Tab-separated table of C-alpha atoms and ligand atoms in Angstrom:
chain	number	residue	atom	x	y	z
A	204	MET	CA	6.469	-20.691	-24.432
A	205	THR	CA	5.505	-17.386	-22.794
A	206	LEU	CA	7.715	-14.318	-22.876
A	207	TYR	CA	8.069	-14.576	-19.087
A	208	SER	CA	9.358	-18.142	-19.296
A	209	ARG	CA	12.192	-16.750	-21.449
A	210	VAL	CA	12.846	-13.717	-19.238
A	211	ARG	CA	12.608	-15.631	-15.953
A	212	PRO	CA	15.976	-17.447	-16.110
A	213	LEU	CA	17.614	-14.047	-16.610
A	214	ALA	CA	15.635	-12.402	-13.810
A	215	PHE	CA	16.484	-15.350	-11.547
A	216	THR	CA	20.216	-14.681	-11.968
A	217	LEU	CA	19.645	-11.459	-10.025
A	218	PRO	CA	19.286	-11.412	-6.240
A	219	ALA	CA	15.585	-11.952	-5.479
A	220	GLU	CA	14.930	-8.488	-4.060
A	221	THR	CA	16.734	-6.764	-6.953
A	222	ALA	CA	14.591	-8.714	-9.437
A	223	HIS	CA	11.495	-7.781	-7.444
A	224	ASP	CA	12.418	-4.071	-7.473
A	225	LEU	CA	13.110	-4.239	-11.219
A	226	GLY	CA	9.779	-5.955	-11.827
A	227	LYS	CA	7.993	-3.280	-9.847
A	228	ARG	CA	9.765	-0.495	-11.740
A	229	THR	CA	8.606	-2.088	-14.993
A	230	LEU	CA	5.026	-2.296	-13.708
A	231	ARG	CA	5.183	1.305	-12.490
A	232	ALA	CA	6.338	2.441	-15.950
A	233	ALA	CA	3.642	0.323	-17.612
A	234	GLN	CA	0.848	1.832	-15.526
A	235	SER	CA	1.999	5.414	-16.049
A	236	THR	CA	0.263	5.992	-19.393
A	237	ARG	CA	-3.263	5.161	-20.458
A	238	PRO	CA	-2.230	3.306	-23.672
A	239	THR	CA	0.251	1.016	-21.891
A	240	ARG	CA	-2.322	0.277	-19.207
A	241	ALA	CA	-4.921	-0.493	-21.867
A	242	ALA	CA	-2.443	-2.727	-23.706
A	243	LEU	CA	-1.761	-4.709	-20.522
A	244	SER	CA	-5.480	-5.061	-19.883
A	245	TYR	CA	-6.072	-6.206	-23.419
A	246	ALA	CA	-3.348	-8.839	-23.170
A	247	TYR	CA	-3.967	-10.086	-19.645
A	248	ARG	CA	-7.498	-9.553	-18.406
A	249	TYR	CA	-9.957	-12.384	-18.398
A	250	ASP	CA	-13.594	-11.521	-17.726
A	251	ASP	CA	-16.353	-13.947	-16.871
A	252	PRO	CA	-19.427	-12.975	-14.807
A	253	ALA	CA	-19.307	-16.408	-13.135
A	254	LEU	CA	-16.044	-15.339	-11.477
A	255	GLU	CA	-17.500	-12.250	-9.804
A	256	VAL	CA	-17.727	-12.297	-6.015
A	257	ASP	CA	-19.940	-9.930	-4.016
A	258	LEU	CA	-18.363	-9.442	-0.633
A	259	PHE	CA	-17.691	-6.606	1.825
A	260	ASP	CA	-20.311	-4.456	0.051
A	261	THR	CA	-18.355	-4.459	-3.187
A	262	THR	CA	-17.963	-6.587	-6.303
A	263	PHE	CA	-14.684	-8.400	-6.928
A	264	PRO	CA	-14.419	-9.006	-10.715
A	265	ASN	CA	-12.702	-12.310	-9.961
A	266	PRO	CA	-11.515	-14.085	-6.797
A	267	VAL	CA	-7.755	-13.969	-7.516
A	268	GLY	CA	-5.916	-11.172	-5.696
A	269	VAL	CA	-2.371	-10.070	-4.973
A	270	ALA	CA	-1.306	-10.812	-1.389
A	271	ALA	CA	0.206	-8.303	1.033
A	272	GLY	CA	3.921	-7.687	0.691
A	273	PHE	CA	4.071	-7.479	-3.098
A	274	ASP	CA	2.986	-3.845	-3.307
A	275	LYS	CA	3.739	-2.632	0.200
A	276	ASN	CA	3.618	1.062	-0.734
A	277	ALA	CA	0.762	1.103	-3.269
A	278	GLU	CA	3.099	1.786	-6.187
A	279	VAL	CA	1.675	-0.573	-8.801
A	280	THR	CA	-1.995	-1.141	-7.962
A	281	HIS	CA	-3.141	0.037	-11.399
A	282	ALA	CA	-0.750	-2.291	-13.216
A	283	LEU	CA	-1.937	-5.209	-11.079
A	284	ALA	CA	-5.545	-4.385	-12.014
A	285	ALA	CA	-4.533	-4.295	-15.676
A	286	LEU	CA	-2.865	-7.712	-15.286
A	287	GLY	CA	-6.295	-9.130	-14.486
A	288	PHE	CA	-6.157	-9.553	-10.719
A	289	GLY	CA	-9.504	-9.301	-8.947
A	290	PHE	CA	-8.173	-7.252	-6.011
A	291	VAL	CA	-4.951	-6.096	-4.441
A	292	GLU	CA	-3.904	-5.884	-0.800
A	293	ILE	CA	-1.291	-3.208	-0.172
A	294	GLY	CA	1.015	-3.144	2.871
A	295	THR	CA	1.873	-4.102	5.457
A	296	VAL	CA	1.798	-0.346	6.075
A	297	THR	CA	3.320	1.006	9.291
A	298	PRO	CA	2.850	4.523	10.733
A	299	TYR	CA	6.395	5.675	9.903
A	300	PRO	CA	8.949	4.621	7.287
A	301	GLN	CA	10.954	1.578	8.323
A	302	SER	CA	13.973	0.021	6.615
A	303	GLY	CA	13.300	-3.557	7.731
A	304	ASN	CA	16.018	-6.178	8.172
A	305	ASP	CA	19.466	-6.116	6.534
A	306	ARG	CA	19.806	-7.443	2.985
A	307	PRO	CA	19.863	-10.112	1.707
A	308	ARG	CA	16.443	-10.866	3.176
A	309	LEU	CA	14.553	-12.545	0.319
A	310	PHE	CA	15.561	-15.926	-1.099
A	311	ARG	CA	14.253	-18.188	-3.857
A	312	LEU	CA	13.995	-21.899	-3.096
A	313	ARG	CA	13.695	-22.930	-6.719
A	314	GLU	CA	13.695	-26.679	-6.157
A	315	ASP	CA	10.666	-26.201	-3.908
A	316	GLU	CA	8.874	-23.441	-5.887
A	317	ALA	CA	9.077	-21.445	-2.698
A	318	MET	CA	10.614	-18.355	-1.156
A	319	VAL	CA	11.908	-17.438	2.274
A	320	ASN	CA	11.689	-13.799	3.356
A	321	ARG	CA	12.677	-11.862	6.414
A	322	MET	CA	11.900	-8.407	5.045
A	323	GLY	CA	10.799	-7.219	8.512
A	324	PHE	CA	8.079	-4.700	7.572
A	325	ASN	CA	10.193	-2.472	5.337
A	326	GLY	CA	8.008	0.278	3.960
A	327	GLN	CA	7.608	3.966	3.286
A	328	GLY	CA	5.072	4.616	6.043
A	329	MET	CA	1.425	5.660	5.949
A	330	GLU	CA	1.871	9.299	4.861
A	331	ARG	CA	3.724	8.372	1.658
A	332	VAL	CA	1.191	5.661	0.912
A	333	LYS	CA	-1.681	8.071	1.502
A	334	SER	CA	-0.186	10.724	-0.799
A	335	ARG	CA	0.385	8.133	-3.487
A	336	LEU	CA	-3.180	6.847	-3.298
A	337	GLU	CA	-4.383	10.453	-3.569
A	338	ALA	CA	-2.094	11.241	-6.491
A	339	ASP	CA	-2.552	7.999	-8.455
A	340	GLY	CA	-6.155	7.340	-7.426
A	341	THR	CA	-7.345	3.956	-6.172
A	342	PRO	CA	-7.340	1.083	-8.688
A	343	SER	CA	-10.405	-0.093	-10.614
A	344	ILE	CA	-10.442	-3.285	-8.499
A	345	PRO	CA	-11.136	-3.575	-4.746
A	346	LEU	CA	-8.270	-2.465	-2.525
A	347	GLY	CA	-7.300	-4.099	0.758
A	348	VAL	CA	-5.015	-2.300	3.206
A	349	ASN	CA	-2.874	-4.443	5.486
A	350	VAL	CA	-1.881	-2.560	8.642
A	351	GLY	CA	0.988	-3.249	11.024
A	352	LYS	CA	2.985	-1.867	13.904
A	353	MET	CA	6.487	-0.443	14.073
A	354	ASN	CA	9.141	-2.994	14.993
A	355	SER	CA	10.184	-0.854	17.969
A	356	SER	CA	6.690	-0.510	19.455
A	357	ASP	CA	5.796	-2.016	22.786
A	358	GLU	CA	2.383	-3.511	23.467
A	359	ARG	CA	0.665	-0.187	24.195
A	360	GLU	CA	2.357	1.677	21.325
A	361	ALA	CA	1.405	-1.137	18.943
A	362	ILE	CA	-2.290	-0.467	19.522
A	363	GLU	CA	-1.782	3.190	18.730
A	364	ASP	CA	0.149	2.184	15.562
A	365	TYR	CA	-2.775	0.134	14.261
A	366	ARG	CA	-5.178	2.950	15.109
A	367	ARG	CA	-3.152	5.585	13.270
A	368	VAL	CA	-2.661	3.580	10.078
A	369	PHE	CA	-6.329	2.596	10.130
A	370	ASP	CA	-7.368	6.216	10.594
A	371	ARG	CA	-5.171	7.404	7.720
A	372	LEU	CA	-5.771	4.703	5.138
A	373	SER	CA	-9.171	3.114	5.777
A	374	PRO	CA	-10.899	5.836	3.694
A	375	PHE	CA	-9.218	4.303	0.628
A	376	ALA	CA	-9.873	0.691	1.577
A	377	ASP	CA	-12.570	-1.809	0.644
A	378	TYR	CA	-11.280	-3.867	3.563
A	379	VAL	CA	-8.529	-3.584	6.170
A	380	VAL	CA	-6.388	-6.436	7.484
A	381	VAL	CA	-4.792	-6.427	10.914
A	382	ASN	CA	-1.542	-8.305	10.534
A	383	VAL	CA	-0.530	-10.026	13.752
A	384	SER	CA	1.161	-13.009	12.138
A	385	CYS	CA	4.451	-11.871	10.600
A	386	PRO	CA	7.112	-14.425	11.567
A	387	ASN	CA	10.081	-12.165	10.839
A	388	THR	CA	9.548	-9.035	12.883
A	389	PRO	CA	10.993	-8.780	16.395
A	390	GLU	CA	8.381	-9.638	19.019
A	391	GLU	CA	8.850	-8.191	22.454
A	392	PHE	CA	5.404	-9.389	23.534
A	393	ASP	CA	2.782	-11.903	22.472
A	394	GLU	CA	1.035	-10.281	19.509
A	395	GLY	CA	-1.572	-13.008	19.388
A	396	SER	CA	-2.605	-12.900	23.063
A	397	PRO	CA	-6.366	-12.517	23.546
A	398	GLU	CA	-5.859	-9.369	25.676
A	399	HIS	CA	-3.764	-7.692	23.004
A	400	LEU	CA	-6.137	-8.668	20.192
A	401	ARG	CA	-9.136	-7.412	22.158
A	402	ALA	CA	-7.389	-4.096	22.805
A	403	ILE	CA	-6.625	-3.682	19.075
A	404	PHE	CA	-10.160	-4.519	17.942
A	405	GLU	CA	-11.774	-2.342	20.611
A	406	THR	CA	-9.657	0.587	19.453
A	407	LEU	CA	-10.359	0.039	15.745
A	408	GLU	CA	-14.048	-0.470	16.372
A	409	ALA	CA	-14.221	2.932	18.073
A	410	GLU	CA	-12.400	4.469	15.094
A	411	ASN	CA	-14.481	2.785	12.397
A	412	ASP	CA	-17.209	5.340	11.640
A	413	ARG	CA	-17.438	4.275	8.004
A	414	ASP	CA	-17.889	0.589	8.845
A	415	VAL	CA	-14.929	-0.542	6.762
A	416	PRO	CA	-14.699	-4.357	6.878
A	417	ILE	CA	-11.900	-5.467	9.214
A	418	LEU	CA	-10.159	-8.838	8.882
A	419	VAL	CA	-7.324	-10.507	10.771
A	420	LYS	CA	-4.415	-12.316	9.117
A	421	ILE	CA	-3.281	-15.496	10.814
A	422	GLY	CA	-0.225	-17.724	10.475
A	423	PRO	CA	-0.161	-21.403	9.475
A	424	ASP	CA	1.860	-22.620	12.457
A	425	GLU	CA	-0.568	-22.022	15.315
A	426	PRO	CA	-2.235	-24.969	17.066
A	427	GLU	CA	-5.905	-25.354	16.115
A	428	GLU	CA	-7.130	-24.381	19.623
A	429	SER	CA	-5.466	-20.952	19.477
A	430	VAL	CA	-6.870	-20.364	15.973
A	431	PHE	CA	-10.334	-21.152	17.316
A	432	ASP	CA	-9.756	-18.844	20.305
A	433	LEU	CA	-8.916	-16.087	17.847
A	434	VAL	CA	-12.044	-16.812	15.806
A	435	ASP	CA	-14.105	-16.482	18.991
A	436	ILE	CA	-12.616	-13.030	19.536
A	437	VAL	CA	-13.219	-12.121	15.889
A	438	ARG	CA	-16.881	-13.018	16.391
A	439	GLU	CA	-17.067	-11.218	19.720
A	440	PHE	CA	-16.117	-8.006	17.909
A	441	ASP	CA	-18.218	-8.817	14.865
A	442	LEU	CA	-15.200	-8.537	12.575
A	443	ASP	CA	-15.623	-9.349	8.903
A	444	GLY	CA	-13.263	-12.184	8.105
A	445	ILE	CA	-9.914	-13.944	8.287
A	446	VAL	CA	-6.961	-14.010	5.925
A	447	ALA	CA	-5.338	-17.442	6.088
A	448	THR	CA	-2.402	-17.760	5.981
A	449	ASN	CA	0.817	-15.818	6.389
A	450	THR	CA	4.221	-17.456	5.829
A	451	SER	CA	5.518	-20.395	7.884
A	452	THR	CA	8.566	-21.019	10.037
A	453	SER	CA	8.427	-24.742	9.195
A	454	ARG	CA	10.973	-26.218	6.767
A	455	GLU	CA	9.421	-29.690	6.534
A	456	GLY	CA	9.935	-31.610	3.310
A	457	LEU	CA	12.089	-29.042	1.512
A	458	ASP	CA	14.919	-29.846	-0.915
A	459	SER	CA	16.541	-26.473	-1.510
A	460	PRO	CA	19.793	-25.668	0.321
A	461	ARG	CA	18.401	-22.169	0.840
A	462	GLN	CA	15.989	-23.573	3.427
A	463	GLU	CA	18.707	-22.770	5.999
A	464	GLU	CA	17.873	-19.064	5.747
A	465	TRP	CA	15.699	-17.831	8.597
A	466	GLY	CA	12.386	-16.155	7.829
A	467	GLY	CA	8.909	-16.966	6.586
A	468	LEU	CA	8.400	-19.698	3.996
A	469	SER	CA	5.906	-19.069	1.173
A	470	GLY	CA	4.874	-20.840	-2.026
A	471	LYS	CA	4.158	-24.454	-2.942
A	472	PRO	CA	5.205	-26.117	0.342
A	473	LEU	CA	2.643	-23.921	2.137
A	474	GLU	CA	-0.247	-24.872	-0.122
A	475	ASP	CA	-1.759	-27.860	1.688
A	476	ARG	CA	-1.019	-26.455	5.125
A	477	SER	CA	-2.897	-23.220	4.436
A	478	THR	CA	-5.774	-25.049	2.740
A	479	ALA	CA	-6.106	-27.216	5.864
A	480	VAL	CA	-6.295	-24.081	8.031
A	481	ILE	CA	-8.990	-22.657	5.717
A	482	ARG	CA	-10.989	-25.881	5.941
A	483	SER	CA	-10.847	-26.036	9.721
A	484	LEU	CA	-11.800	-22.331	9.978
A	485	ALA	CA	-14.740	-22.819	7.608
A	486	GLU	CA	-15.901	-25.888	9.529
A	487	TYR	CA	-15.569	-24.169	12.887
A	488	THR	CA	-17.598	-21.150	11.683
A	489	ASP	CA	-20.111	-23.145	9.586
A	490	GLY	CA	-18.952	-21.156	6.580
A	491	GLU	CA	-20.359	-17.955	8.041
A	492	LEU	CA	-17.144	-15.974	8.359
A	493	PRO	CA	-15.586	-14.877	5.049
A	494	ILE	CA	-12.095	-16.307	4.489
A	495	ILE	CA	-9.437	-15.016	2.111
A	496	GLY	CA	-7.233	-18.007	1.324
A	497	VAL	CA	-3.527	-17.532	0.652
A	498	GLY	CA	-0.515	-19.843	0.483
A	499	GLY	CA	0.917	-21.653	-2.531
A	500	VAL	CA	-1.736	-20.620	-5.056
A	501	ASP	CA	-0.223	-20.718	-8.548
A	502	SER	CA	-2.807	-22.462	-10.734
A	503	ALA	CA	-6.552	-22.775	-11.233
A	504	GLU	CA	-6.515	-26.103	-9.388
A	505	SER	CA	-4.748	-24.676	-6.344
A	506	ALA	CA	-7.115	-21.672	-6.239
A	507	TYR	CA	-10.137	-23.931	-6.669
A	508	ALA	CA	-9.036	-26.231	-3.819
A	509	LYS	CA	-8.974	-23.244	-1.443
A	510	ILE	CA	-12.387	-22.054	-2.657
A	511	ARG	CA	-13.886	-25.520	-2.205
A	512	ALA	CA	-12.324	-25.656	1.286
A	513	GLY	CA	-14.192	-22.468	2.206
A	514	ALA	CA	-12.303	-19.430	0.870
A	515	SER	CA	-14.455	-16.748	-0.782
A	516	LEU	CA	-11.376	-15.141	-2.330
A	517	VAL	CA	-7.754	-16.232	-2.800
A	518	GLN	CA	-4.475	-14.332	-3.010
A	519	LEU	CA	-0.952	-15.075	-4.101
A	520	TYR	CA	2.531	-13.659	-4.020
A	521	THR	CA	5.094	-16.420	-4.669
A	522	GLY	CA	3.086	-17.965	-7.523
A	523	PHE	CA	3.158	-14.591	-9.284
A	524	VAL	CA	6.960	-14.461	-9.016
A	525	TYR	CA	7.320	-17.951	-10.509
A	526	GLU	CA	4.547	-17.714	-13.110
A	527	GLY	CA	4.775	-14.081	-14.271
A	528	PRO	CA	2.327	-11.544	-15.688
A	529	SER	CA	-0.163	-14.012	-17.158
A	530	THR	CA	-0.757	-15.678	-13.744
A	531	ALA	CA	-4.180	-14.139	-13.037
A	532	LYS	CA	-5.457	-14.748	-16.561
A	533	ARG	CA	-4.356	-18.363	-16.540
A	534	ILE	CA	-5.881	-19.043	-13.126
A	535	ASN	CA	-9.142	-17.269	-13.951
A	536	ARG	CA	-9.550	-18.994	-17.286
A	537	GLY	CA	-8.920	-22.340	-15.604
A	538	LEU	CA	-11.330	-21.529	-12.776
A	539	SER	CA	-14.109	-20.784	-15.285
A	540	ALA	CA	-13.546	-24.203	-16.840
A	541	LEU	CA	-13.480	-25.985	-13.458
A	542	LEU	CA	-16.737	-24.305	-12.365
A	543	GLU	CA	-18.409	-25.335	-15.580
A	544	ARG	CA	-17.078	-28.889	-15.343
A	545	ASP	CA	-18.509	-29.268	-11.843
A	546	GLY	CA	-21.847	-27.614	-12.605
A	547	PHE	CA	-21.385	-24.470	-10.500
A	548	SER	CA	-22.877	-21.308	-11.938
A	549	SER	CA	-20.529	-19.041	-9.978
A	550	VAL	CA	-17.498	-19.001	-7.685
A	551	GLU	CA	-19.851	-18.217	-4.835
A	552	ASP	CA	-21.651	-21.537	-5.412
A	553	ALA	CA	-18.369	-23.439	-5.103
A	554	VAL	CA	-17.239	-21.825	-1.816
A	555	GLY	CA	-17.055	-24.563	0.794
A	556	ALA	CA	-18.222	-27.313	-1.598
A	557	ASP	CA	-15.793	-29.784	-0.003
A	558	LEU	CA	-17.070	-29.268	3.524
A	559	GLU	CA	-19.227	-31.916	5.158
B	673	FMN	C1	8.635	-11.097	0.147
B	673	FMN	C2	7.359	-11.244	0.895
B	673	FMN	C3	6.914	-10.198	1.670
B	673	FMN	C4	5.720	-10.316	2.378
B	673	FMN	N1	5.276	-9.264	3.120
B	673	FMN	C5	4.098	-9.358	3.781
B	673	FMN	C6	3.593	-8.251	4.512
B	673	FMN	O1	4.180	-7.168	4.534
B	673	FMN	N2	2.417	-8.416	5.182
B	673	FMN	C7	1.706	-9.594	5.152
B	673	FMN	O2	0.638	-9.679	5.758
B	673	FMN	N3	2.157	-10.649	4.440
B	673	FMN	C8	3.326	-10.555	3.762
B	673	FMN	N4	3.782	-11.625	3.041
B	673	FMN	C9	3.010	-12.898	3.069
B	673	FMN	C10	2.083	-13.026	1.876
B	673	FMN	O3	1.089	-12.040	1.884
B	673	FMN	C11	1.402	-14.416	1.881
B	673	FMN	O4	0.606	-14.524	3.048
B	673	FMN	C12	2.403	-15.568	1.873
B	673	FMN	O5	3.509	-15.265	1.063
B	673	FMN	C13	1.769	-16.870	1.349
B	673	FMN	O6	1.324	-16.705	0.026
B	673	FMN	P1	2.152	-17.230	-1.258
B	673	FMN	O7	2.501	-18.655	-1.003
B	673	FMN	O8	1.224	-17.031	-2.411
B	673	FMN	O9	3.361	-16.357	-1.362
B	673	FMN	C14	4.974	-11.524	2.312
B	673	FMN	C15	5.432	-12.572	1.514
B	673	FMN	C16	6.592	-12.450	0.807
B	673	FMN	C17	7.064	-13.591	-0.041
């Protein structure tokens, strides 16, 4: 029995967002001194050269990252590195601070190993995030920056929002993600329309002197044709990859009474859906466009399924909440064993192994 499996029932008596804030405060305290950071690393890191992934001109020590939303304001990147994650994606970061939707806005669906959130892009804004990254330094693992628009922005202002956050934070980033797939922010216009996407990418391209890799994050609920249309635009602008997927508005097959809450569904029920999106993306692009797979990863097997479907890297949020601090270590150790069992010498060899 792990320590977390004893603490979890207690943490789960608290409202989900309160428990999350408490968890983050603990991680922030743990990363604040060198000895506590080293102790975390010693307890939780798992190193194996077979797990390393070379992508976006950098080396990921392992393919298991923390998804956007967990560390929106870059407060605990060093603790997440010490817990053995292979990369962390901060954000969604908006140009100005934003309070998001009213609480409660985060719910556990325990029977389904899932969560529903309607946070609504709450965050401290790009200037605070920038100062923090300057003060704390970037983590020892690759850093993704997920950029978004203000809830109040119209179509034209939205483009300027993406440009400003990109301009401010891309110098710290190993990759940047344009998030146009949040199901719980107000939408006054069609964020996914080809015209809007083209305008965003054109603007970022003009801004991108340092050639920072740019990816787009997509949702799991779009029909396949519109996903392929988006991929065509991604290729047109020579972007660097896709993050698949964000949370879902579907409630199919759930048991928990909390499914009534509106917002984006994450966790186990999303697993197969997001893996299917990864597979169809990888097939459509002949495995040539890097994919970061996210949705319901909580074990080596679930990470491995996404890798074999075509993901070069995976991320998780909900699995971390349910499984606790040893999540990355457990998944990475299991991945090493699965690679060896199947005769792959590295993660990179297993990417897309299930494709025709
Ligand atoms: C509370 C919460 C907040 C999130 N916030 C963001 C966000 O700000 N930006 C984003 O791109 N995704 C956000 N996500 C989505 C996650 O990054 C991820 O795509 C989704 O949760 C599926 O992964 P999971 O099943 O491992 O949680 C959030 C998810 C949760 C649960």
